[in-house]
mmCIF file of C-alpha atoms in Angstrom:
data_model
loop_
_atom_site.group_PDB
_atom_site.id
_atom_site.type_symbol
_atom_site.label_atom_id
_atom_site.label_comp_id
_atom_site.label_asym_id
_atom_site.label_seq_id
_atom_site.Cartn_x
_atom_site.Cartn_y
_atom_site.Cartn_z
ATOM 1 C CA UNK A 1 71.024 -24.941 18.787
ATOM 2 C CA UNK A 2 73.566 -23.286 21.065
ATOM 3 C CA UNK A 3 74.610 -25.202 24.189
ATOM 4 C CA UNK A 4 75.718 -23.878 27.549
ATOM 5 C CA UNK A 5 79.521 -24.116 26.983
ATOM 6 C CA UNK A 6 79.559 -22.894 23.377
ATOM 7 C CA UNK A 7 81.477 -19.639 22.915
ATOM 8 C CA UNK A 8 81.784 -19.633 19.140
ATOM 9 C CA UNK A 9 79.268 -19.619 16.288
ATOM 10 C CA UNK A 10 76.813 -22.422 15.796
ATOM 11 C CA UNK A 11 77.578 -24.810 12.946
ATOM 12 C CA UNK A 12 76.479 -23.227 9.683
ATOM 13 C CA UNK A 13 73.363 -24.828 8.190
ATOM 14 C CA UNK A 14 73.316 -22.639 5.083
ATOM 15 C CA UNK A 15 75.954 -21.520 2.559
ATOM 16 C CA UNK A 16 75.512 -17.933 3.761
ATOM 17 C CA UNK A 17 76.301 -18.789 7.388
ATOM 18 C CA UNK A 18 79.336 -20.804 6.317
ATOM 19 C CA UNK A 19 80.636 -17.780 4.397
ATOM 20 C CA UNK A 20 79.997 -15.539 7.407
ATOM 21 C CA UNK A 21 82.051 -17.893 9.603
ATOM 22 C CA UNK A 22 84.879 -17.936 7.036
ATOM 23 C CA UNK A 23 84.860 -14.137 6.923
ATOM 24 C CA UNK A 24 84.969 -13.957 10.732
ATOM 25 C CA UNK A 25 87.975 -16.310 10.831
ATOM 26 C CA UNK A 26 89.689 -14.369 8.018
ATOM 27 C CA UNK A 27 89.252 -11.068 9.883
ATOM 28 C CA UNK A 28 90.363 -12.532 13.227
ATOM 29 C CA UNK A 29 93.621 -13.830 11.695
ATOM 30 C CA UNK A 30 94.408 -10.306 10.450
ATOM 31 C CA UNK A 31 93.522 -8.741 13.819
ATOM 32 C CA UNK A 32 95.651 -11.245 15.743
ATOM 33 C CA UNK A 33 98.606 -10.560 13.433
ATOM 34 C CA UNK A 34 98.242 -6.784 13.935
ATOM 35 C CA UNK A 35 97.936 -7.169 17.722
ATOM 36 C CA UNK A 36 101.061 -9.338 17.899
ATOM 37 C CA UNK A 37 103.031 -6.937 15.695
ATOM 38 C CA UNK A 38 102.059 -3.862 17.729
ATOM 39 C CA UNK A 39 102.711 -5.689 21.002
ATOM 40 C CA UNK A 40 106.169 -6.703 19.794
ATOM 41 C CA UNK A 41 106.964 -3.123 18.761
ATOM 42 C CA UNK A 42 105.769 -1.724 22.121
ATOM 43 C CA UNK A 43 107.882 -4.136 24.135
ATOM 44 C CA UNK A 44 110.869 -3.499 21.876
ATOM 45 C CA UNK A 45 110.585 0.264 22.448
ATOM 46 C CA UNK A 46 110.176 -0.167 26.201
ATOM 47 C CA UNK A 47 113.338 -2.235 26.585
ATOM 48 C CA UNK A 48 115.423 -0.551 23.884
ATOM 49 C CA UNK A 49 118.504 1.386 25.030
ATOM 50 C CA UNK A 50 118.909 3.261 21.754
ATOM 51 C CA UNK A 51 117.715 6.854 21.364
ATOM 52 C CA UNK A 52 117.738 9.305 18.463
ATOM 53 C CA UNK A 53 117.508 12.873 19.682
ATOM 54 C CA UNK A 54 117.922 14.329 16.208
ATOM 55 C CA UNK A 55 115.077 12.438 14.496
ATOM 56 C CA UNK A 56 112.579 15.037 13.267
ATOM 57 C CA UNK A 57 110.826 13.261 10.408
ATOM 58 C CA UNK A 58 110.829 9.904 8.620
ATOM 59 C CA UNK A 59 109.241 9.902 5.196
ATOM 60 C CA UNK A 60 109.861 6.204 4.625
ATOM 61 C CA UNK A 61 108.225 4.981 7.811
ATOM 62 C CA UNK A 62 105.303 7.420 7.422
ATOM 63 C CA UNK A 63 104.698 6.044 3.927
ATOM 64 C CA UNK A 64 104.817 2.491 5.270
ATOM 65 C CA UNK A 65 102.328 3.068 8.083
ATOM 66 C CA UNK A 66 99.953 4.682 5.594
ATOM 67 C CA UNK A 67 100.186 2.148 2.752
ATOM 68 C CA UNK A 68 100.355 -1.015 4.868
ATOM 69 C CA UNK A 69 97.053 -0.394 6.760
ATOM 70 C CA UNK A 70 95.406 0.521 3.450
ATOM 71 C CA UNK A 71 96.268 -2.909 2.044
ATOM 72 C CA UNK A 72 94.961 -4.563 5.217
ATOM 73 C CA UNK A 73 91.649 -2.722 4.854
ATOM 74 C CA UNK A 74 91.410 -3.883 1.226
ATOM 75 C CA UNK A 75 91.884 -7.521 2.300
ATOM 76 C CA UNK A 76 89.022 -7.078 4.779
ATOM 77 C CA UNK A 77 86.741 -5.009 2.532
ATOM 78 C CA UNK A 78 86.731 -7.269 -0.536
ATOM 79 C CA UNK A 79 85.296 -10.383 1.217
ATOM 80 C CA UNK A 80 82.906 -8.111 3.125
ATOM 81 C CA UNK A 81 81.507 -6.595 -0.088
ATOM 82 C CA UNK A 82 81.143 -10.061 -1.594
ATOM 83 C CA UNK A 83 79.107 -11.188 1.423
ATOM 84 C CA UNK A 84 77.006 -8.024 1.241
ATOM 85 C CA UNK A 85 75.970 -8.839 -2.323
ATOM 86 C CA UNK A 86 75.318 -12.479 -1.419
ATOM 87 C CA UNK A 87 72.895 -11.317 1.288
ATOM 88 C CA UNK A 88 70.855 -9.369 -1.265
ATOM 89 C CA UNK A 89 71.055 -11.927 -4.056
ATOM 90 C CA UNK A 90 67.567 -12.947 -5.187
ATOM 91 C CA UNK A 91 66.989 -16.054 -7.290
ATOM 92 C CA UNK A 92 63.789 -17.797 -8.307
ATOM 93 C CA UNK A 93 62.377 -18.921 -4.945
ATOM 94 C CA UNK A 94 60.767 -22.319 -4.506
ATOM 95 C CA UNK A 95 58.270 -20.933 -1.986
ATOM 96 C CA UNK A 96 57.636 -17.704 -0.083
ATOM 97 C CA UNK A 97 57.149 -17.486 3.677
ATOM 98 C CA UNK A 98 55.690 -14.356 5.249
ATOM 99 C CA UNK A 99 56.604 -13.697 8.886
ATOM 100 C CA UNK A 100 54.680 -11.195 11.024
ATOM 101 C CA UNK A 101 55.807 -10.265 14.523
ATOM 102 C CA UNK A 102 53.293 -9.579 17.301
ATOM 103 C CA UNK A 103 53.514 -8.877 21.014
ATOM 104 C CA UNK A 104 54.510 -11.597 21.792
ATOM 105 C CA UNK A 105 54.275 -14.325 19.187
ATOM 106 C CA UNK A 106 54.903 -14.919 15.499
ATOM 107 C CA UNK A 107 52.448 -15.405 12.645
ATOM 108 C CA UNK A 108 53.394 -17.306 9.506
ATOM 109 C CA UNK A 109 51.767 -17.265 6.087
ATOM 110 C CA UNK A 110 52.716 -19.508 3.173
ATOM 111 C CA UNK A 111 51.913 -17.030 0.421
ATOM 112 C CA UNK A 112 51.997 -19.613 -2.381
ATOM 113 C CA UNK A 113 49.239 -21.690 -0.786
ATOM 114 C CA UNK A 114 45.767 -20.391 -0.054
ATOM 115 C CA UNK A 115 44.571 -20.282 3.552
ATOM 116 C CA UNK A 116 47.798 -21.723 4.970
ATOM 117 C CA UNK A 117 48.672 -19.540 7.941
ATOM 118 C CA UNK A 118 49.074 -20.059 11.676
ATOM 119 C CA UNK A 119 50.327 -18.438 14.874
ATOM 120 C CA UNK A 120 53.326 -19.723 16.796
ATOM 121 C CA UNK A 121 53.362 -19.323 20.590
ATOM 122 C CA UNK A 122 55.983 -20.435 23.067
ATOM 123 C CA UNK A 123 54.988 -23.585 24.978
ATOM 124 C CA UNK A 124 54.369 -22.684 28.608
ATOM 125 C CA UNK A 125 56.267 -24.599 31.261
ATOM 126 C CA UNK A 126 53.082 -26.205 32.601
ATOM 127 C CA UNK A 127 52.245 -27.546 29.122
ATOM 128 C CA UNK A 128 55.666 -28.943 28.304
ATOM 129 C CA UNK A 129 56.170 -32.601 27.429
ATOM 130 C CA UNK A 130 59.249 -34.802 27.587
ATOM 131 C CA UNK A 131 61.634 -33.736 24.835
ATOM 132 C CA UNK A 132 60.458 -30.116 24.618
ATOM 133 C CA UNK A 133 63.018 -27.347 25.011
ATOM 134 C CA UNK A 134 62.270 -25.045 27.941
ATOM 135 C CA UNK A 135 61.509 -21.455 26.838
ATOM 136 C CA UNK A 136 62.520 -22.351 23.272
ATOM 137 C CA UNK A 137 59.865 -24.698 21.887
ATOM 138 C CA UNK A 138 56.640 -23.563 20.221
ATOM 139 C CA UNK A 139 53.233 -25.073 19.575
ATOM 140 C CA UNK A 140 53.448 -24.594 15.776
ATOM 141 C CA UNK A 141 56.842 -24.942 14.151
ATOM 142 C CA UNK A 142 57.776 -23.417 10.810
ATOM 143 C CA UNK A 143 58.251 -26.248 8.314
ATOM 144 C CA UNK A 144 60.351 -25.597 5.200
ATOM 145 C CA UNK A 145 61.968 -27.816 2.552
ATOM 146 C CA UNK A 146 65.732 -28.243 2.566
ATOM 147 C CA UNK A 147 68.038 -27.577 -0.410
ATOM 148 C CA UNK A 148 65.705 -25.064 -2.043
ATOM 149 C CA UNK A 149 65.688 -21.290 -2.411
ATOM 150 C CA UNK A 150 63.155 -19.784 -0.015
ATOM 151 C CA UNK A 151 62.065 -16.154 0.122
ATOM 152 C CA UNK A 152 61.283 -14.725 3.557
ATOM 153 C CA UNK A 153 59.112 -11.611 3.875
ATOM 154 C CA UNK A 154 59.198 -10.071 7.350
ATOM 155 C CA UNK A 155 56.984 -7.400 8.890
ATOM 156 C CA UNK A 156 55.373 -6.513 12.239
ATOM 157 C CA UNK A 157 51.858 -5.708 13.395
ATOM 158 C CA UNK A 158 52.612 -3.520 16.410
ATOM 159 C CA UNK A 159 56.212 -2.680 17.412
ATOM 160 C CA UNK A 160 59.724 -3.467 16.205
ATOM 161 C CA UNK A 161 60.729 -7.134 16.247
ATOM 162 C CA UNK A 162 63.595 -9.076 14.697
ATOM 163 C CA UNK A 163 63.343 -12.570 13.189
ATOM 164 C CA UNK A 164 66.688 -14.274 13.771
ATOM 165 C CA UNK A 165 68.016 -17.821 13.361
ATOM 166 C CA UNK A 166 71.789 -17.884 14.055
ATOM 167 C CA UNK A 167 72.536 -21.278 12.471
ATOM 168 C CA UNK A 168 71.170 -19.999 9.135
ATOM 169 C CA UNK A 169 72.852 -16.596 9.318
ATOM 170 C CA UNK A 170 69.497 -14.789 9.367
ATOM 171 C CA UNK A 171 68.517 -11.649 11.264
ATOM 172 C CA UNK A 172 65.773 -9.574 9.677
ATOM 173 C CA UNK A 173 64.120 -6.565 11.298
ATOM 174 C CA UNK A 174 60.333 -6.709 11.490
ATOM 175 C CA UNK A 175 59.153 -3.111 11.078
ATOM 176 C CA UNK A 176 55.452 -2.110 11.204
ATOM 177 C CA UNK A 177 54.271 -0.912 7.801
ATOM 178 C CA UNK A 178 57.391 -2.167 6.018
ATOM 179 C CA UNK A 179 58.131 -5.461 4.270
ATOM 180 C CA UNK A 180 61.732 -6.685 4.469
ATOM 181 C CA UNK A 181 62.901 -9.476 2.204
ATOM 182 C CA UNK A 182 65.701 -12.024 2.495
ATOM 183 C CA UNK A 183 66.625 -15.235 0.691
ATOM 184 C CA UNK A 184 67.389 -18.472 2.516
ATOM 185 C CA UNK A 185 68.846 -21.822 1.490
ATOM 186 C CA UNK A 186 68.908 -24.609 4.096
ATOM 187 C CA UNK A 187 71.676 -27.058 3.229
ATOM 188 C CA UNK A 188 70.498 -29.980 5.371
ATOM 189 C CA UNK A 189 67.540 -31.222 7.366
ATOM 190 C CA UNK A 190 67.232 -30.505 11.071
ATOM 191 C CA UNK A 191 65.722 -28.330 13.770
ATOM 192 C CA UNK A 192 66.892 -24.720 14.006
ATOM 193 C CA UNK A 193 66.034 -22.416 16.895
ATOM 194 C CA UNK A 194 66.089 -18.641 17.066
ATOM 195 C CA UNK A 195 64.576 -15.820 19.077
ATOM 196 C CA UNK A 196 63.360 -12.274 18.667
ATOM 197 C CA UNK A 197 66.496 -10.098 18.575
ATOM 198 C CA UNK A 198 64.880 -6.696 19.082
ATOM 199 C CA UNK A 199 63.650 -5.582 22.513
ATOM 200 C CA UNK A 200 59.902 -5.386 21.887
ATOM 201 C CA UNK A 201 58.342 -5.252 25.350
ATOM 202 C CA UNK A 202 57.844 -7.129 28.607
ATOM 203 C CA UNK A 203 57.698 -10.610 27.028
ATOM 204 C CA UNK A 204 60.435 -10.022 24.464
ATOM 205 C CA UNK A 205 62.343 -13.108 25.603
ATOM 206 C CA UNK A 206 59.286 -15.353 25.327
ATOM 207 C CA UNK A 207 58.708 -15.404 21.568
ATOM 208 C CA UNK A 208 61.114 -18.050 20.222
ATOM 209 C CA UNK A 209 61.416 -19.257 16.627
ATOM 210 C CA UNK A 210 61.566 -22.940 15.730
ATOM 211 C CA UNK A 211 62.203 -23.912 12.121
ATOM 212 C CA UNK A 212 62.053 -27.535 11.002
ATOM 213 C CA UNK A 213 63.800 -28.369 7.740
ATOM 214 C CA UNK A 214 62.585 -31.533 5.991
ATOM 215 C CA UNK A 215 62.963 -33.099 2.505
ATOM 216 C CA UNK A 216 60.748 -31.777 -0.266
ATOM 217 C CA UNK A 217 58.549 -34.873 -0.491
ATOM 218 C CA UNK A 218 57.827 -34.744 3.247
ATOM 219 C CA UNK A 219 57.102 -31.039 2.952
ATOM 220 C CA UNK A 220 54.498 -31.779 0.282
ATOM 221 C CA UNK A 221 52.935 -34.409 2.561
ATOM 222 C CA UNK A 222 52.866 -31.839 5.393
ATOM 223 C CA UNK A 223 51.043 -29.402 3.097
ATOM 224 C CA UNK A 224 48.351 -31.995 2.401
ATOM 225 C CA UNK A 225 47.801 -32.475 6.133
ATOM 226 C CA UNK A 226 47.567 -28.727 6.724
#
């Protein structure tokens, strides 16, 4: 969960989010290098006393400023394409979770288990207990097993929504009449909080997402209780 003085990404809780953070750092190093190089050249030109009135063309430097940026774009594009394919990679999922967005709450269905579905509403301030997160906690948390492939199917019942959990690198649009699919692998147990990331109406900011990752054996015990 993000805290008040955190300006960077949350710690990655899935291999996908870790790769996204690595790609961000890789791209920022290239951008910082380019910014420093251009800044150095601008200051050098401003304070240079040398002029060349007869310079009309420079084939060598024009070739350099065409080829060099092309190589930079290749170094950015290759990791980006790899991540793009990782996002769409589909393996044999352990379970399937169906997410449906409503104004203004979420519905969850465990498609592999009959009659296992529930709604998840934000806990109102008057109903909060000690230890609850204000405007972020819900009455029914999503419970999923850690270290397993999980398929998420996302849709909406009324307007556009977006199911997003930053620590897992997930942001899936919930579109009425359309079923979007994404794969998820949670690398460790914990509590992960997200929110609707698509402006969906007056109470858009009051439909949080709380996902609880637990070991497989505890997940099976939770299923028996449900």
